[in-house]
Amino acid sequence: MTSQPDQHSSADAPDLAQLLRPVVRESSVSEVAKRLLDHLSAGDIRPGTRLPAERQLAEALGVARSSVRGALSALDVLGIIEIRPGSGSYVREGTSEFLPRAINWGLMLGQRRTRDLVEVRTHMEGVSARLAAERATDADVARLEEHLQHMRDAGGDVTAFIDADIAFHLETARIARNTVLSDILHSIRALLQVWMERVSDIEGTVSGTLCEHDAVLQAIRARDPEAADRAMAEHMRMAGARLRASVDGEA
C-alpha cells in the first residue's frame, strides 16, 4: 500500500539531515547520491517519509543545491525515491528492493562495498562447489544438468538464461547441504541478478558461462572436490573479468 504524503509530516525531514555529513568532493552528484543511498538502504528512513528540502540537504552535505538536485533525480530514476512536484521527495515503498539498486549504483561508481561483496561471493561459491562435490547424489547431479540445459535452451532470451544461471548456483549451494552457506548465497541473489544483467551484452559471455558451468558440473559429477573448487574459481575469475569490462566500458 502506498503511503500518503500527509502520513509523514515535514518534522520527519530533519532526521536525515542530522545523519548526513559533508561530502568530500563538493558539487559531486555521485557522491551525494551515494551518501543518501547509504542511509536509505540501511533502513534509517521509513518508506513514505518525505526527505528534507534541497536547501537542508545541501547545507548538511556542504554542497551546492544543484548537486543535491542531480542526486535526487538519479535516485528517482533508480526508483528509490519519488519526486512529487510541489510536494517534495519521498522514499518509495519496498525497501527490500534497495539492494539490487544499491549494487547497480555501486557498480557504476566503482564502490568499494560492492567489490567486497563480489570478493565474498567468489569464496562462498568455491566452498559451495567443493561441498557439493563431496555430498551430491545422482538426483542432485541430474538437477544441475537440468539447469545447465535450460541455460543452453535459452537462446537469445537473456532473462531465461540469467534465471537458469542463478538456479544453477543456488542448486549447487543446496547440494552442499550447509544451511548457513545456502542462506548467505540466497541473500545475495540480487548480486547475481545484477551481475549477470550487466555482463549479458559482453561478447563471449554466454559461451564462456556455459563452458565454465559445464566444468563445475563435471567436477561435481565426478565427486572431485578439488576440481570443483578449481572450476568454480575459474568461473568466478572469468565472470569477474567480464564484470570489470562492463564497468570499464561504461566509465
GROMACS .gro file of C-alpha atoms in nm:
model
  251
    1MET     CA    1   0.000   0.000   0.000
    2THR     CA    2   0.143   0.339  -0.099
    3SER     CA    3   0.194   0.584   0.185
    4GLN     CA    4   0.013   0.914   0.157
    5PRO     CA    5   0.215   1.233   0.176
    6ASP     CA    6   0.028   1.361   0.483
    7GLN     CA    7   0.109   1.049   0.686
    8HIS     CA    8   0.459   1.183   0.748
    9SER     CA    9   0.491   1.549   0.831
   10SER     CA   10   0.787   1.767   0.741
   11ALA     CA   11   0.901   1.717   1.102
   12ASP     CA   12   1.039   1.382   0.984
   13ALA     CA   13   1.269   1.552   0.736
   14PRO     CA   14   1.544   1.683   0.971
   15ASP     CA   15   1.619   1.325   1.083
   16LEU     CA   16   1.804   1.251   0.759
   17ALA     CA   17   1.970   1.591   0.752
   18GLN     CA   18   2.109   1.526   1.101
   19LEU     CA   19   2.251   1.190   0.993
   20LEU     CA   20   2.442   1.335   0.700
   21ARG     CA   21   2.795   1.475   0.699
   22PRO     CA   22   2.962   1.694   0.436
   23VAL     CA   23   3.080   1.503   0.130
   24VAL     CA   24   3.446   1.505   0.039
   25ARG     CA   25   3.409   1.640  -0.313
   26GLU     CA   26   3.188   1.944  -0.348
   27SER     CA   27   2.945   1.951  -0.641
   28SER     CA   28   2.971   1.576  -0.691
   29VAL     CA   29   2.632   1.437  -0.784
   30SER     CA   30   2.754   1.077  -0.750
   31GLU     CA   31   2.895   1.137  -0.400
   32VAL     CA   32   2.571   1.298  -0.284
   33ALA     CA   33   2.365   1.012  -0.430
   34LYS     CA   34   2.590   0.754  -0.266
   35ARG     CA   35   2.561   0.922   0.074
   36LEU     CA   36   2.183   0.938   0.053
   37LEU     CA   37   2.164   0.581  -0.074
   38ASP     CA   38   2.380   0.454   0.214
   39HIS     CA   39   2.125   0.585   0.464
   40LEU     CA   40   1.819   0.478   0.268
   41SER     CA   41   1.945   0.123   0.211
   42ALA     CA   42   2.047   0.093   0.578
   43GLY     CA   43   1.684   0.142   0.681
   44ASP     CA   44   1.746   0.471   0.862
   45ILE     CA   45   1.449   0.629   0.687
   46ARG     CA   46   1.100   0.477   0.672
   47PRO     CA   47   0.928   0.419   0.335
   48GLY     CA   48   0.687   0.703   0.267
   49THR     CA   49   0.895   0.959   0.457
   50ARG     CA   50   0.937   1.296   0.294
   51LEU     CA   51   1.303   1.386   0.256
   52PRO     CA   52   1.445   1.720   0.371
   53ALA     CA   53   1.425   2.009   0.128
   54GLU     CA   54   1.707   2.059  -0.121
   55ARG     CA   55   1.836   2.353   0.083
   56GLN     CA   56   1.858   2.146   0.402
   57LEU     CA   57   2.033   1.859   0.227
   58ALA     CA   58   2.276   2.095   0.058
   59GLU     CA   59   2.364   2.256   0.392
   60ALA     CA   60   2.403   1.920   0.567
   61LEU     CA   61   2.628   1.783   0.291
   62GLY     CA   62   2.817   2.103   0.225
   63VAL     CA   63   2.744   2.103  -0.148
   64ALA     CA   64   2.561   2.318  -0.398
   65ARG     CA   65   2.187   2.270  -0.435
   66SER     CA   66   2.243   2.172  -0.797
   67SER     CA   67   2.440   1.865  -0.678
   68VAL     CA   68   2.155   1.766  -0.446
   69ARG     CA   69   1.902   1.818  -0.725
   70GLY     CA   70   2.103   1.595  -0.960
   71ALA     CA   71   2.143   1.325  -0.695
   72LEU     CA   72   1.772   1.323  -0.618
   73SER     CA   73   1.694   1.294  -0.987
   74ALA     CA   74   1.928   0.994  -1.014
   75LEU     CA   75   1.763   0.821  -0.717
   76ASP     CA   76   1.424   0.894  -0.870
   77VAL     CA   77   1.533   0.724  -1.194
   78LEU     CA   78   1.654   0.422  -0.994
   79GLY     CA   79   1.310   0.401  -0.831
   80ILE     CA   80   1.443   0.458  -0.479
   81ILE     CA   81   1.263   0.786  -0.419
   82GLU     CA   82   0.966   0.955  -0.581
   83ILE     CA   83   0.982   1.323  -0.664
   84ARG     CA   84   0.636   1.480  -0.642
   85PRO     CA   85   0.627   1.827  -0.797
   86GLY     CA   86   0.505   2.084  -0.550
   87SER     CA   87   0.521   1.835  -0.261
   88GLY     CA   88   0.875   1.706  -0.222
   89SER     CA   89   1.077   1.385  -0.247
   90TYR     CA   90   0.953   1.068  -0.078
   91VAL     CA   91   1.113   0.732  -0.001
   92ARG     CA   92   0.938   0.463  -0.201
   93GLU     CA   93   0.781   0.152  -0.052
   94GLY     CA   94   0.957  -0.183  -0.084
   95THR     CA   95   1.291  -0.132   0.092
   96SER     CA   96   1.381  -0.495   0.008
   97GLU     CA   97   1.433  -0.374  -0.349
   98PHE     CA   98   1.706  -0.133  -0.239
   99LEU     CA   99   1.979  -0.400  -0.251
  100PRO     CA  100   1.989  -0.465  -0.626
  101ARG     CA  101   1.956  -0.092  -0.696
  102ALA     CA  102   2.231  -0.016  -0.445
  103ILE     CA  103   2.454  -0.278  -0.606
  104ASN     CA  104   2.389  -0.141  -0.953
  105TRP     CA  105   2.458   0.214  -0.840
  106GLY     CA  106   2.769   0.094  -0.656
  107LEU     CA  107   2.899  -0.078  -0.969
  108MET     CA  108   2.858   0.240  -1.167
  109LEU     CA  109   3.061   0.428  -0.905
  110GLY     CA  110   3.322   0.155  -0.852
  111GLN     CA  111   3.207   0.141  -0.492
  112ARG     CA  112   3.436  -0.049  -0.250
  113ARG     CA  113   3.146  -0.218  -0.075
  114THR     CA  114   3.035  -0.377  -0.399
  115ARG     CA  115   3.386  -0.504  -0.472
  116ASP     CA  116   3.395  -0.655  -0.123
  117LEU     CA  117   3.064  -0.827  -0.184
  118VAL     CA  118   3.190  -0.972  -0.512
  119GLU     CA  119   3.502  -1.098  -0.333
  120VAL     CA  120   3.296  -1.268  -0.064
  121ARG     CA  121   3.074  -1.428  -0.325
  122THR     CA  122   3.380  -1.570  -0.502
  123HIS     CA  123   3.499  -1.752  -0.191
  124MET     CA  124   3.150  -1.866  -0.093
  125GLU     CA  125   3.088  -2.016  -0.437
  126GLY     CA  126   3.415  -2.209  -0.416
  127VAL     CA  127   3.321  -2.361  -0.081
  128SER     CA  128   2.975  -2.438  -0.217
  129ALA     CA  129   3.116  -2.627  -0.519
  130ARG     CA  130   3.363  -2.821  -0.305
  131LEU     CA  131   3.098  -2.936  -0.059
  132ALA     CA  132   2.855  -3.015  -0.341
  133ALA     CA  133   3.113  -3.248  -0.497
  134GLU     CA  134   3.154  -3.424  -0.164
  135ARG     CA  135   2.784  -3.462  -0.092
  136ALA     CA  136   2.597  -3.477  -0.425
  137THR     CA  137   2.363  -3.765  -0.502
  138ASP     CA  138   2.279  -3.880  -0.853
  139ALA     CA  139   1.949  -3.692  -0.824
  140ASP     CA  140   2.137  -3.374  -0.728
  141VAL     CA  141   2.362  -3.402  -1.032
  142ALA     CA  142   2.057  -3.457  -1.254
  143ARG     CA  143   1.903  -3.130  -1.129
  144LEU     CA  144   2.225  -2.940  -1.202
  145GLU     CA  145   2.222  -3.087  -1.551
  146GLU     CA  146   1.865  -2.961  -1.599
  147HIS     CA  147   1.964  -2.606  -1.501
  148LEU     CA  148   2.260  -2.614  -1.740
  149GLN     CA  149   2.035  -2.744  -2.018
  150HIS     CA  150   1.792  -2.459  -1.953
  151MET     CA  151   2.083  -2.219  -1.998
  152ARG     CA  152   2.165  -2.382  -2.332
  153ASP     CA  153   1.800  -2.374  -2.440
  154ALA     CA  154   1.756  -2.006  -2.353
  155GLY     CA  155   1.894  -1.896  -2.689
  156GLY     CA  156   1.858  -1.520  -2.715
  157ASP     CA  157   1.626  -1.499  -2.415
  158VAL     CA  158   1.856  -1.315  -2.173
  159THR     CA  159   1.610  -1.332  -1.883
  160ALA     CA  160   1.570  -1.710  -1.917
  161PHE     CA  161   1.947  -1.753  -1.936
  162ILE     CA  162   2.006  -1.544  -1.623
  163ASP     CA  163   1.731  -1.728  -1.432
  164ALA     CA  164   1.884  -2.065  -1.520
  165ASP     CA  165   2.232  -1.941  -1.431
  166ILE     CA  166   2.117  -1.825  -1.088
  167ALA     CA  167   1.925  -2.151  -1.037
  168PHE     CA  168   2.245  -2.347  -1.108
  169HIS     CA  169   2.436  -2.159  -0.838
  170LEU     CA  170   2.157  -2.182  -0.583
  171GLU     CA  171   2.117  -2.554  -0.658
  172THR     CA  172   2.489  -2.604  -0.601
  173ALA     CA  173   2.453  -2.433  -0.263
  174ARG     CA  174   2.157  -2.655  -0.176
  175ILE     CA  175   2.353  -2.968  -0.269
  176ALA     CA  176   2.634  -2.854  -0.036
  177ARG     CA  177   2.386  -2.917   0.247
  178ASN     CA  178   2.512  -2.637   0.465
  179THR     CA  179   2.219  -2.423   0.569
  180VAL     CA  180   2.427  -2.119   0.667
  181LEU     CA  181   2.614  -2.118   0.335
  182SER     CA  182   2.292  -2.167   0.141
  183ASP     CA  183   2.119  -1.882   0.327
  184ILE     CA  184   2.409  -1.646   0.262
  185LEU     CA  185   2.416  -1.721  -0.110
  186HIS     CA  186   2.039  -1.684  -0.131
  187SER     CA  187   2.065  -1.348   0.046
  188ILE     CA  188   2.299  -1.214  -0.224
  189ARG     CA  189   2.085  -1.344  -0.507
  190ALA     CA  190   2.033  -0.981  -0.604
  191LEU     CA  191   2.406  -0.956  -0.667
  192LEU     CA  192   2.393  -1.248  -0.910
  193GLN     CA  193   2.097  -1.091  -1.087
  194VAL     CA  194   2.261  -0.750  -1.129
  195TRP     CA  195   2.597  -0.906  -1.215
  196MET     CA  196   2.453  -1.118  -1.498
  197GLU     CA  197   2.235  -0.836  -1.633
  198ARG     CA  198   2.537  -0.609  -1.661
  199VAL     CA  199   2.763  -0.858  -1.842
  200SER     CA  200   2.499  -1.017  -2.068
  201ASP     CA  201   2.596  -0.798  -2.365
  202ILE     CA  202   2.971  -0.859  -2.329
  203GLU     CA  203   3.096  -1.067  -2.621
  204GLY     CA  204   3.162  -1.426  -2.520
  205THR     CA  205   2.955  -1.411  -2.201
  206VAL     CA  206   2.704  -1.681  -2.298
  207SER     CA  207   2.953  -1.927  -2.449
  208GLY     CA  208   3.207  -1.868  -2.172
  209THR     CA  209   2.949  -1.901  -1.895
  210LEU     CA  210   2.817  -2.227  -2.041
  211CYS     CA  211   3.165  -2.374  -2.066
  212GLU     CA  212   3.254  -2.268  -1.712
  213HIS     CA  213   2.933  -2.409  -1.565
  214ASP     CA  214   2.984  -2.734  -1.750
  215ALA     CA  215   3.331  -2.768  -1.592
  216VAL     CA  216   3.179  -2.721  -1.247
  217LEU     CA  217   2.908  -2.976  -1.325
  218GLN     CA  218   3.160  -3.234  -1.450
  219ALA     CA  219   3.370  -3.198  -1.134
  220ILE     CA  220   3.065  -3.240  -0.910
  221ARG     CA  221   2.951  -3.541  -1.113
  222ALA     CA  222   3.299  -3.693  -1.066
  223ARG     CA  223   3.270  -3.624  -0.691
  224ASP     CA  224   3.603  -3.438  -0.712
  225PRO     CA  225   3.604  -3.154  -0.455
  226GLU     CA  226   3.941  -3.013  -0.563
  227ALA     CA  227   3.838  -2.999  -0.929
  228ALA     CA  228   3.502  -2.846  -0.838
  229ASP     CA  229   3.673  -2.575  -0.634
  230ARG     CA  230   3.917  -2.500  -0.919
  231ALA     CA  231   3.640  -2.495  -1.180
  232MET     CA  232   3.428  -2.257  -0.973
  233ALA     CA  233   3.730  -2.036  -0.901
  234GLU     CA  234   3.798  -2.012  -1.274
  235HIS     CA  235   3.433  -1.931  -1.341
  236MET     CA  236   3.442  -1.656  -1.076
  237ARG     CA  237   3.768  -1.521  -1.222
  238MET     CA  238   3.625  -1.502  -1.573
  239ALA     CA  239   3.290  -1.367  -1.453
  240GLY     CA  240   3.475  -1.100  -1.255
  241ALA     CA  241   3.673  -1.004  -1.565
  242ARG     CA  242   3.352  -0.969  -1.764
  243LEU     CA  243   3.203  -0.753  -1.487
  244ARG     CA  244   3.509  -0.527  -1.485
  245ALA     CA  245   3.488  -0.499  -1.864
  246SER     CA  246   3.127  -0.388  -1.833
  247VAL     CA  247   3.206  -0.127  -1.566
  248ASP     CA  248   3.514  -0.001  -1.753
  249GLY     CA  249   3.312   0.023  -2.072
  250GLU     CA  250   3.055   0.246  -1.906
  251ALA     CA  251   3.328   0.455  -1.745
   0.00000   0.00000   0.00000
